[in-house]
Amino acid sequence: MGSWLGRHAICFARKGFEVSAVDISGYGISHLLSWAEAENLPVKAVTGDMLHLPYPDNCFDCIFAYHVISHSDTQGVETIISEIERVLKRDGEIFLSFCSKESTDYLEKGAEKIDGNTVVCRKEPEAGVAHFYADTADIIRLLHNFTITKIRHTEYFPLDLQTKQTIKYYYVNAVFSP
Ligand SMILES: C[S@@+](CC[C@H](N)C(=O)[O-])C[C@H]1O[C@@H](n2cnc3c(N)ncnc32)[C@H](O)[C@@H]1O
């Protein structure tokens, strides 16, 4: 989900997984389909919105979405999680990432917050785009129908070490157990 150019979709297809990819960007989906064709990999990819996933109920064993679901506000993220629950089979696995509330973009004084978790990005290339930030309590609340098996909290360091910017993400593994 949120496959963009398709690096994860191609990686899983190369390993022999049956892969379906969705992204709101037609450019990303075209790129992924061309890449899959060039490698003769049977990837299915469609343009679609994660708030209304273009799939039937109970059809996936696993959903992988790193750096994707945070592109929304609190209400949107709740809708996305309910869509994931709809299309995932019971005992299915999710691999999600969340922007961390310990990041400068969330903490800085001038941040334009549209709800308690959501900041409107001021920097290009995502100026004007809402980003949802979480802490572990938020993640546990959002994933209350899942058994969380692992949470990693990772800090990214800009290569320009002069930049005083903290960028952190949570990476979450969980099993659907309603
Ligand atoms: C930061 S990129 C991450 C791409 C990919 N997961 C990766 O790690 O390489 C975020 C992706 O989410 C997609 N996206 C944003 N909003 C979306 C939505 N409402 N529905 C589906 N995809 C969306 C964007 O088009 C973009 O491809």
JSON list of C-alpha atoms and ligand atoms in Angstrom, two decimals:
[
{"chain": "A", "resi": 1, "resn": "MET", "atom": "CA", "xyz": [0.00, 0.00, 0.00]},
{"chain": "A", "resi": 2, "resn": "GLY", "atom": "CA", "xyz": [1.46, 3.37, -1.03]},
{"chain": "A", "resi": 3, "resn": "SER", "atom": "CA", "xyz": [3.91, 1.54, -3.29]},
{"chain": "A", "resi": 4, "resn": "TRP", "atom": "CA", "xyz": [5.22, 4.64, -5.16]},
{"chain": "A", "resi": 5, "resn": "LEU", "atom": "CA", "xyz": [7.98, 3.50, -7.60]},
{"chain": "A", "resi": 6, "resn": "GLY", "atom": "CA", "xyz": [7.67, -0.03, -6.22]},
{"chain": "A", "resi": 7, "resn": "ARG", "atom": "CA", "xyz": [10.88, -0.87, -4.34]},
{"chain": "A", "resi": 8, "resn": "HIS", "atom": "CA", "xyz": [9.08, -3.00, -1.73]},
{"chain": "A", "resi": 9, "resn": "ALA", "atom": "CA", "xyz": [6.66, -4.59, -4.22]},
{"chain": "A", "resi": 10, "resn": "ILE", "atom": "CA", "xyz": [9.54, -5.68, -6.46]},
{"chain": "A", "resi": 11, "resn": "CYS", "atom": "CA", "xyz": [11.58, -6.94, -3.51]},
{"chain": "A", "resi": 12, "resn": "PHE", "atom": "CA", "xyz": [8.69, -9.14, -2.28]},
{"chain": "A", "resi": 13, "resn": "ALA", "atom": "CA", "xyz": [7.86, -10.36, -5.80]},
{"chain": "A", "resi": 14, "resn": "ARG", "atom": "CA", "xyz": [11.51, -11.35, -6.34]},
{"chain": "A", "resi": 15, "resn": "LYS", "atom": "CA", "xyz": [11.25, -13.43, -3.15]},
{"chain": "A", "resi": 16, "resn": "GLY", "atom": "CA", "xyz": [8.24, -15.26, -4.60]},
{"chain": "A", "resi": 17, "resn": "PHE", "atom": "CA", "xyz": [5.39, -13.52, -2.75]},
{"chain": "A", "resi": 18, "resn": "GLU", "atom": "CA", "xyz": [2.13, -12.86, -4.64]},
{"chain": "A", "resi": 19, "resn": "VAL", "atom": "CA", "xyz": [2.08, -9.04, -4.65]},
{"chain": "A", "resi": 20, "resn": "SER", "atom": "CA", "xyz": [-0.78, -6.56, -5.10]},
{"chain": "A", "resi": 21, "resn": "ALA", "atom": "CA", "xyz": [0.20, -2.89, -4.94]},
{"chain": "A", "resi": 22, "resn": "VAL", "atom": "CA", "xyz": [-1.89, 0.26, -4.69]},
{"chain": "A", "resi": 23, "resn": "ASP", "atom": "CA", "xyz": [-0.92, 3.93, -4.82]},
{"chain": "A", "resi": 24, "resn": "ILE", "atom": "CA", "xyz": [-2.79, 7.17, -5.45]},
{"chain": "A", "resi": 25, "resn": "SER", "atom": "CA", "xyz": [-0.10, 8.14, -7.98]},
{"chain": "A", "resi": 26, "resn": "GLY", "atom": "CA", "xyz": [-0.66, 6.89, -11.53]},
{"chain": "A", "resi": 27, "resn": "TYR", "atom": "CA", "xyz": [2.98, 7.72, -12.28]},
{"chain": "A", "resi": 28, "resn": "GLY", "atom": "CA", "xyz": [4.17, 5.44, -9.44]},
{"chain": "A", "resi": 29, "resn": "ILE", "atom": "CA", "xyz": [1.89, 2.58, -10.55]},
{"chain": "A", "resi": 30, "resn": "SER", "atom": "CA", "xyz": [3.06, 2.86, -14.20]},
{"chain": "A", "resi": 31, "resn": "HIS", "atom": "CA", "xyz": [6.67, 2.82, -13.06]},
{"chain": "A", "resi": 32, "resn": "LEU", "atom": "CA", "xyz": [6.11, -0.25, -10.90]},
{"chain": "A", "resi": 33, "resn": "LEU", "atom": "CA", "xyz": [4.29, -2.14, -13.68]},
{"chain": "A", "resi": 34, "resn": "SER", "atom": "CA", "xyz": [7.11, -1.38, -16.17]},
{"chain": "A", "resi": 35, "resn": "TRP", "atom": "CA", "xyz": [9.73, -2.49, -13.64]},
{"chain": "A", "resi": 36, "resn": "ALA", "atom": "CA", "xyz": [7.83, -5.72, -12.89]},
{"chain": "A", "resi": 37, "resn": "GLU", "atom": "CA", "xyz": [7.43, -6.43, -16.61]},
{"chain": "A", "resi": 38, "resn": "ALA", "atom": "CA", "xyz": [11.15, -5.84, -17.21]},
{"chain": "A", "resi": 39, "resn": "GLU", "atom": "CA", "xyz": [11.94, -8.44, -14.52]},
{"chain": "A", "resi": 40, "resn": "ASN", "atom": "CA", "xyz": [9.11, -10.76, -15.63]},
{"chain": "A", "resi": 41, "resn": "LEU", "atom": "CA", "xyz": [7.52, -10.58, -12.17]},
{"chain": "A", "resi": 42, "resn": "PRO", "atom": "CA", "xyz": [3.73, -11.11, -11.80]},
{"chain": "A", "resi": 43, "resn": "VAL", "atom": "CA", "xyz": [2.93, -7.95, -9.76]},
{"chain": "A", "resi": 44, "resn": "LYS", "atom": "CA", "xyz": [-0.66, -6.65, -9.76]},
{"chain": "A", "resi": 45, "resn": "ALA", "atom": "CA", "xyz": [-0.75, -2.87, -9.31]},
{"chain": "A", "resi": 46, "resn": "VAL", "atom": "CA", "xyz": [-3.63, -0.39, -9.37]},
{"chain": "A", "resi": 47, "resn": "THR", "atom": "CA", "xyz": [-4.20, 3.29, -8.77]},
{"chain": "A", "resi": 48, "resn": "GLY", "atom": "CA", "xyz": [-6.36, 3.81, -5.69]},
{"chain": "A", "resi": 49, "resn": "ASP", "atom": "CA", "xyz": [-6.88, 5.61, -2.40]},
{"chain": "A", "resi": 50, "resn": "MET", "atom": "CA", "xyz": [-5.90, 3.98, 0.91]},
{"chain": "A", "resi": 51, "resn": "LEU", "atom": "CA", "xyz": [-9.01, 5.58, 2.46]},
{"chain": "A", "resi": 52, "resn": "HIS", "atom": "CA", "xyz": [-11.16, 3.39, 0.14]},
{"chain": "A", "resi": 53, "resn": "LEU", "atom": "CA", "xyz": [-8.99, 0.40, -0.71]},
{"chain": "A", "resi": 54, "resn": "PRO", "atom": "CA", "xyz": [-9.99, -1.11, -4.09]},
{"chain": "A", "resi": 55, "resn": "TYR", "atom": "CA", "xyz": [-10.10, -4.67, -2.75]},
{"chain": "A", "resi": 56, "resn": "PRO", "atom": "CA", "xyz": [-12.78, -7.01, -1.37]},
{"chain": "A", "resi": 57, "resn": "ASP", "atom": "CA", "xyz": [-13.06, -7.97, 2.31]},
{"chain": "A", "resi": 58, "resn": "ASN", "atom": "CA", "xyz": [-10.71, -10.60, 3.83]},
{"chain": "A", "resi": 59, "resn": "CYS", "atom": "CA", "xyz": [-8.41, -10.98, 0.85]},
{"chain": "A", "resi": 60, "resn": "PHE", "atom": "CA", "xyz": [-4.83, -10.39, 2.10]},
{"chain": "A", "resi": 61, "resn": "ASP", "atom": "CA", "xyz": [-2.46, -12.33, 4.37]},
{"chain": "A", "resi": 62, "resn": "CYS", "atom": "CA", "xyz": [-0.20, -9.31, 4.85]},
{"chain": "A", "resi": 63, "resn": "ILE", "atom": "CA", "xyz": [-0.17, -5.54, 4.31]},
{"chain": "A", "resi": 64, "resn": "PHE", "atom": "CA", "xyz": [3.09, -3.64, 4.07]},
{"chain": "A", "resi": 65, "resn": "ALA", "atom": "CA", "xyz": [3.08, 0.18, 4.11]},
{"chain": "A", "resi": 66, "resn": "TYR", "atom": "CA", "xyz": [6.21, 2.04, 5.17]},
{"chain": "A", "resi": 67, "resn": "HIS", "atom": "CA", "xyz": [6.06, 5.87, 5.03]},
{"chain": "A", "resi": 68, "resn": "VAL", "atom": "CA", "xyz": [2.50, 5.83, 3.75]},
{"chain": "A", "resi": 69, "resn": "ILE", "atom": "CA", "xyz": [-0.34, 6.03, 6.29]},
{"chain": "A", "resi": 70, "resn": "SER", "atom": "CA", "xyz": [1.08, 9.18, 7.90]},
{"chain": "A", "resi": 71, "resn": "HIS", "atom": "CA", "xyz": [-0.07, 11.15, 4.83]},
{"chain": "A", "resi": 72, "resn": "SER", "atom": "CA", "xyz": [-3.38, 11.98, 6.49]},
{"chain": "A", "resi": 73, "resn": "ASP", "atom": "CA", "xyz": [-4.96, 13.47, 9.62]},
{"chain": "A", "resi": 74, "resn": "THR", "atom": "CA", "xyz": [-6.25, 11.60, 12.69]},
{"chain": "A", "resi": 75, "resn": "GLN", "atom": "CA", "xyz": [-9.66, 10.85, 11.21]},
{"chain": "A", "resi": 76, "resn": "GLY", "atom": "CA", "xyz": [-8.01, 9.71, 7.97]},
{"chain": "A", "resi": 77, "resn": "VAL", "atom": "CA", "xyz": [-5.59, 7.38, 9.75]},
{"chain": "A", "resi": 78, "resn": "GLU", "atom": "CA", "xyz": [-8.51, 5.84, 11.67]},
{"chain": "A", "resi": 79, "resn": "THR", "atom": "CA", "xyz": [-10.30, 5.26, 8.34]},
{"chain": "A", "resi": 80, "resn": "ILE", "atom": "CA", "xyz": [-7.15, 3.76, 6.79]},
{"chain": "A", "resi": 81, "resn": "ILE", "atom": "CA", "xyz": [-6.76, 1.33, 9.73]},
{"chain": "A", "resi": 82, "resn": "SER", "atom": "CA", "xyz": [-10.42, 0.29, 9.38]},
{"chain": "A", "resi": 83, "resn": "GLU", "atom": "CA", "xyz": [-9.84, -0.29, 5.65]},
{"chain": "A", "resi": 84, "resn": "ILE", "atom": "CA", "xyz": [-6.78, -2.42, 6.46]},
{"chain": "A", "resi": 85, "resn": "GLU", "atom": "CA", "xyz": [-8.92, -4.42, 8.92]},
{"chain": "A", "resi": 86, "resn": "ARG", "atom": "CA", "xyz": [-11.59, -4.90, 6.25]},
{"chain": "A", "resi": 87, "resn": "VAL", "atom": "CA", "xyz": [-9.26, -6.32, 3.56]},
{"chain": "A", "resi": 88, "resn": "LEU", "atom": "CA", "xyz": [-6.95, -8.31, 5.88]},
{"chain": "A", "resi": 89, "resn": "LYS", "atom": "CA", "xyz": [-7.66, -11.93, 6.84]},
{"chain": "A", "resi": 90, "resn": "ARG", "atom": "CA", "xyz": [-7.87, -12.83, 10.52]},
{"chain": "A", "resi": 91, "resn": "ASP", "atom": "CA", "xyz": [-4.30, -13.57, 11.77]},
{"chain": "A", "resi": 92, "resn": "GLY", "atom": "CA", "xyz": [-3.00, -11.52, 8.84]},
{"chain": "A", "resi": 93, "resn": "GLU", "atom": "CA", "xyz": [0.11, -9.43, 9.45]},
{"chain": "A", "resi": 94, "resn": "ILE", "atom": "CA", "xyz": [0.76, -5.71, 9.05]},
{"chain": "A", "resi": 95, "resn": "PHE", "atom": "CA", "xyz": [4.04, -3.84, 8.71]},
{"chain": "A", "resi": 96, "resn": "LEU", "atom": "CA", "xyz": [3.40, -0.10, 9.11]},
{"chain": "A", "resi": 97, "resn": "SER", "atom": "CA", "xyz": [5.43, 2.98, 9.90]},
{"chain": "A", "resi": 98, "resn": "PHE", "atom": "CA", "xyz": [4.32, 6.11, 11.72]},
{"chain": "A", "resi": 99, "resn": "CYS", "atom": "CA", "xyz": [6.03, 9.51, 11.97]},
{"chain": "A", "resi": 100, "resn": "SER", "atom": "CA", "xyz": [7.14, 9.96, 15.57]},
{"chain": "A", "resi": 101, "resn": "LYS", "atom": "CA", "xyz": [5.95, 12.81, 17.80]},
{"chain": "A", "resi": 102, "resn": "GLU", "atom": "CA", "xyz": [9.61, 13.18, 18.84]},
{"chain": "A", "resi": 103, "resn": "SER", "atom": "CA", "xyz": [10.38, 14.68, 15.40]},
{"chain": "A", "resi": 104, "resn": "THR", "atom": "CA", "xyz": [11.22, 18.38, 15.08]},
{"chain": "A", "resi": 105, "resn": "ASP", "atom": "CA", "xyz": [8.45, 18.95, 12.51]},
{"chain": "A", "resi": 106, "resn": "TYR", "atom": "CA", "xyz": [5.87, 17.96, 15.17]},
{"chain": "A", "resi": 107, "resn": "LEU", "atom": "CA", "xyz": [7.53, 19.63, 18.16]},
{"chain": "A", "resi": 108, "resn": "GLU", "atom": "CA", "xyz": [8.58, 23.00, 16.75]},
{"chain": "A", "resi": 109, "resn": "LYS", "atom": "CA", "xyz": [6.65, 25.99, 18.06]},
{"chain": "A", "resi": 110, "resn": "GLY", "atom": "CA", "xyz": [5.44, 27.30, 14.68]},
{"chain": "A", "resi": 111, "resn": "ALA", "atom": "CA", "xyz": [4.03, 23.93, 13.57]},
{"chain": "A", "resi": 112, "resn": "GLU", "atom": "CA", "xyz": [0.54, 24.32, 12.08]},
{"chain": "A", "resi": 113, "resn": "LYS", "atom": "CA", "xyz": [-1.49, 21.60, 13.83]},
{"chain": "A", "resi": 114, "resn": "ILE", "atom": "CA", "xyz": [-4.95, 20.73, 12.48]},
{"chain": "A", "resi": 115, "resn": "ASP", "atom": "CA", "xyz": [-5.61, 18.21, 15.25]},
{"chain": "A", "resi": 116, "resn": "GLY", "atom": "CA", "xyz": [-3.63, 16.87, 18.22]},
{"chain": "A", "resi": 117, "resn": "ASN", "atom": "CA", "xyz": [-1.55, 14.55, 16.01]},
{"chain": "A", "resi": 118, "resn": "THR", "atom": "CA", "xyz": [-1.47, 16.28, 12.64]},
{"chain": "A", "resi": 119, "resn": "VAL", "atom": "CA", "xyz": [0.87, 18.94, 11.26]},
{"chain": "A", "resi": 120, "resn": "VAL", "atom": "CA", "xyz": [0.63, 20.63, 7.86]},
{"chain": "A", "resi": 121, "resn": "CYS", "atom": "CA", "xyz": [4.07, 20.33, 6.28]},
{"chain": "A", "resi": 122, "resn": "ARG", "atom": "CA", "xyz": [5.72, 23.66, 5.39]},
{"chain": "A", "resi": 123, "resn": "LYS", "atom": "CA", "xyz": [8.68, 22.35, 3.40]},
{"chain": "A", "resi": 124, "resn": "GLU", "atom": "CA", "xyz": [8.86, 21.23, -0.22]},
{"chain": "A", "resi": 125, "resn": "PRO", "atom": "CA", "xyz": [8.28, 18.74, -1.74]},
{"chain": "A", "resi": 126, "resn": "GLU", "atom": "CA", "xyz": [5.37, 18.12, 0.67]},
{"chain": "A", "resi": 127, "resn": "ALA", "atom": "CA", "xyz": [4.37, 21.70, 1.54]},
{"chain": "A", "resi": 128, "resn": "GLY", "atom": "CA", "xyz": [0.66, 21.85, 2.40]},
{"chain": "A", "resi": 129, "resn": "VAL", "atom": "CA", "xyz": [0.37, 18.08, 2.98]},
{"chain": "A", "resi": 130, "resn": "ALA", "atom": "CA", "xyz": [-0.97, 16.89, 6.36]},
{"chain": "A", "resi": 131, "resn": "HIS", "atom": "CA", "xyz": [1.23, 14.44, 8.28]},
{"chain": "A", "resi": 132, "resn": "PHE", "atom": "CA", "xyz": [0.03, 12.36, 11.23]},
{"chain": "A", "resi": 133, "resn": "TYR", "atom": "CA", "xyz": [2.47, 11.94, 14.15]},
{"chain": "A", "resi": 134, "resn": "ALA", "atom": "CA", "xyz": [2.16, 9.22, 16.80]},
{"chain": "A", "resi": 135, "resn": "ASP", "atom": "CA", "xyz": [3.61, 7.99, 20.07]},
{"chain": "A", "resi": 136, "resn": "THR", "atom": "CA", "xyz": [3.31, 4.45, 21.40]},
{"chain": "A", "resi": 137, "resn": "ALA", "atom": "CA", "xyz": [0.00, 5.22, 23.16]},
{"chain": "A", "resi": 138, "resn": "ASP", "atom": "CA", "xyz": [-1.48, 6.42, 19.85]},
{"chain": "A", "resi": 139, "resn": "ILE", "atom": "CA", "xyz": [-0.23, 3.30, 18.06]},
{"chain": "A", "resi": 140, "resn": "ILE", "atom": "CA", "xyz": [-1.69, 0.99, 20.73]},
{"chain": "A", "resi": 141, "resn": "ARG", "atom": "CA", "xyz": [-5.03, 2.84, 20.53]},
{"chain": "A", "resi": 142, "resn": "LEU", "atom": "CA", "xyz": [-5.17, 2.76, 16.73]},
{"chain": "A", "resi": 143, "resn": "LEU", "atom": "CA", "xyz": [-4.18, -0.91, 16.55]},
{"chain": "A", "resi": 144, "resn": "HIS", "atom": "CA", "xyz": [-6.48, -2.15, 19.34]},
{"chain": "A", "resi": 145, "resn": "ASN", "atom": "CA", "xyz": [-7.73, -4.97, 17.05]},
{"chain": "A", "resi": 146, "resn": "PHE", "atom": "CA", "xyz": [-4.16, -6.21, 16.55]},
{"chain": "A", "resi": 147, "resn": "THR", "atom": "CA", "xyz": [-1.58, -8.00, 18.66]},
{"chain": "A", "resi": 148, "resn": "ILE", "atom": "CA", "xyz": [1.53, -5.85, 18.36]},
{"chain": "A", "resi": 149, "resn": "THR", "atom": "CA", "xyz": [4.61, -8.06, 18.09]},
{"chain": "A", "resi": 150, "resn": "LYS", "atom": "CA", "xyz": [7.30, -5.44, 17.60]},
{"chain": "A", "resi": 151, "resn": "ILE", "atom": "CA", "xyz": [7.76, -1.66, 17.68]},
{"chain": "A", "resi": 152, "resn": "ARG", "atom": "CA", "xyz": [11.06, -0.09, 16.64]},
{"chain": "A", "resi": 153, "resn": "HIS", "atom": "CA", "xyz": [11.71, 3.64, 17.18]},
{"chain": "A", "resi": 154, "resn": "THR", "atom": "CA", "xyz": [14.33, 4.80, 14.69]},
{"chain": "A", "resi": 155, "resn": "GLU", "atom": "CA", "xyz": [16.13, 8.11, 14.30]},
{"chain": "A", "resi": 156, "resn": "TYR", "atom": "CA", "xyz": [17.37, 9.29, 10.89]},
{"chain": "A", "resi": 157, "resn": "PHE", "atom": "CA", "xyz": [20.42, 11.56, 10.87]},
{"chain": "A", "resi": 158, "resn": "PRO", "atom": "CA", "xyz": [20.71, 14.12, 8.03]},
{"chain": "A", "resi": 159, "resn": "LEU", "atom": "CA", "xyz": [24.02, 13.63, 6.20]},
{"chain": "A", "resi": 160, "resn": "ASP", "atom": "CA", "xyz": [24.56, 17.38, 6.71]},
{"chain": "A", "resi": 161, "resn": "LEU", "atom": "CA", "xyz": [25.35, 17.13, 10.44]},
{"chain": "A", "resi": 162, "resn": "GLN", "atom": "CA", "xyz": [24.92, 20.91, 10.86]},
{"chain": "A", "resi": 163, "resn": "THR", "atom": "CA", "xyz": [21.15, 20.48, 10.44]},
{"chain": "A", "resi": 164, "resn": "LYS", "atom": "CA", "xyz": [19.54, 20.49, 13.86]},
{"chain": "A", "resi": 165, "resn": "GLN", "atom": "CA", "xyz": [16.54, 18.44, 12.84]},
{"chain": "A", "resi": 166, "resn": "THR", "atom": "CA", "xyz": [15.30, 15.32, 14.61]},
{"chain": "A", "resi": 167, "resn": "ILE", "atom": "CA", "xyz": [13.52, 12.86, 12.29]},
{"chain": "A", "resi": 168, "resn": "LYS", "atom": "CA", "xyz": [12.11, 9.73, 13.94]},
{"chain": "A", "resi": 169, "resn": "TYR", "atom": "CA", "xyz": [9.76, 6.95, 12.84]},
{"chain": "A", "resi": 170, "resn": "TYR", "atom": "CA", "xyz": [8.05, 4.02, 14.51]},
{"chain": "A", "resi": 171, "resn": "TYR", "atom": "CA", "xyz": [8.06, 0.72, 12.60]},
{"chain": "A", "resi": 172, "resn": "VAL", "atom": "CA", "xyz": [5.32, -1.62, 13.81]},
{"chain": "A", "resi": 173, "resn": "ASN", "atom": "CA", "xyz": [4.70, -5.34, 13.20]},
{"chain": "A", "resi": 174, "resn": "ALA", "atom": "CA", "xyz": [1.29, -6.64, 14.29]},
{"chain": "A", "resi": 175, "resn": "VAL", "atom": "CA", "xyz": [-1.16, -9.51, 13.79]},
{"chain": "A", "resi": 176, "resn": "PHE", "atom": "CA", "xyz": [-4.89, -8.97, 13.17]},
{"chain": "A", "resi": 177, "resn": "SER", "atom": "CA", "xyz": [-6.65, -10.54, 16.15]},
{"chain": "A", "resi": 178, "resn": "PRO", "atom": "CA", "xyz": [-10.08, -8.86, 16.56]},
{"chain": "B", "resi": 1, "resn": "LIG", "atom": "C1", "xyz": [6.87, 8.69, 1.05]},
{"chain": "B", "resi": 1, "resn": "LIG", "atom": "S1", "xyz": [6.16, 7.72, -0.26]},
{"chain": "B", "resi": 1, "resn": "LIG", "atom": "C2", "xyz": [6.61, 6.06, 0.28]},
{"chain": "B", "resi": 1, "resn": "LIG", "atom": "C3", "xyz": [6.64, 5.11, -0.87]},
{"chain": "B", "resi": 1, "resn": "LIG", "atom": "C4", "xyz": [7.02, 3.66, -0.54]},
{"chain": "B", "resi": 1, "resn": "LIG", "atom": "N1", "xyz": [6.18, 3.08, 0.50]},
{"chain": "B", "resi": 1, "resn": "LIG", "atom": "C5", "xyz": [8.46, 3.55, -0.17]},
{"chain": "B", "resi": 1, "resn": "LIG", "atom": "O1", "xyz": [8.78, 3.43, 1.03]},
{"chain": "B", "resi": 1, "resn": "LIG", "atom": "O2", "xyz": [9.29, 3.62, -1.09]},
{"chain": "B", "resi": 1, "resn": "LIG", "atom": "C6", "xyz": [4.40, 7.81, 0.11]},
{"chain": "B", "resi": 1, "resn": "LIG", "atom": "C7", "xyz": [3.52, 7.17, -0.93]},
{"chain": "B", "resi": 1, "resn": "LIG", "atom": "O3", "xyz": [2.17, 7.16, -0.45]},
{"chain": "B", "resi": 1, "resn": "LIG", "atom": "C8", "xyz": [1.33, 7.47, -1.54]},
{"chain": "B", "resi": 1, "resn": "LIG", "atom": "N2", "xyz": [0.04, 7.99, -1.04]},
{"chain": "B", "resi": 1, "resn": "LIG", "atom": "C9", "xyz": [-0.19, 9.17, -0.41]},
{"chain": "B", "resi": 1, "resn": "LIG", "atom": "N3", "xyz": [-1.50, 9.31, -0.13]},
{"chain": "B", "resi": 1, "resn": "LIG", "atom": "C10", "xyz": [-2.10, 8.19, -0.58]},
{"chain": "B", "resi": 1, "resn": "LIG", "atom": "C11", "xyz": [-3.46, 7.73, -0.57]},
{"chain": "B", "resi": 1, "resn": "LIG", "atom": "N4", "xyz": [-4.45, 8.47, -0.05]},
{"chain": "B", "resi": 1, "resn": "LIG", "atom": "N5", "xyz": [-3.74, 6.51, -1.09]},
{"chain": "B", "resi": 1, "resn": "LIG", "atom": "C12", "xyz": [-2.74, 5.74, -1.63]},
{"chain": "B", "resi": 1, "resn": "LIG", "atom": "N6", "xyz": [-1.44, 6.13, -1.68]},
{"chain": "B", "resi": 1, "resn": "LIG", "atom": "C13", "xyz": [-1.13, 7.33, -1.15]},
{"chain": "B", "resi": 1, "resn": "LIG", "atom": "C14", "xyz": [2.11, 8.50, -2.35]},
{"chain": "B", "resi": 1, "resn": "LIG", "atom": "O4", "xyz": [1.63, 8.62, -3.68]},
{"chain": "B", "resi": 1, "resn": "LIG", "atom": "C15", "xyz": [3.51, 7.90, -2.27]},
{"chain": "B", "resi": 1, "resn": "LIG", "atom": "O5", "xyz": [3.75, 7.00, -3.31]}
]
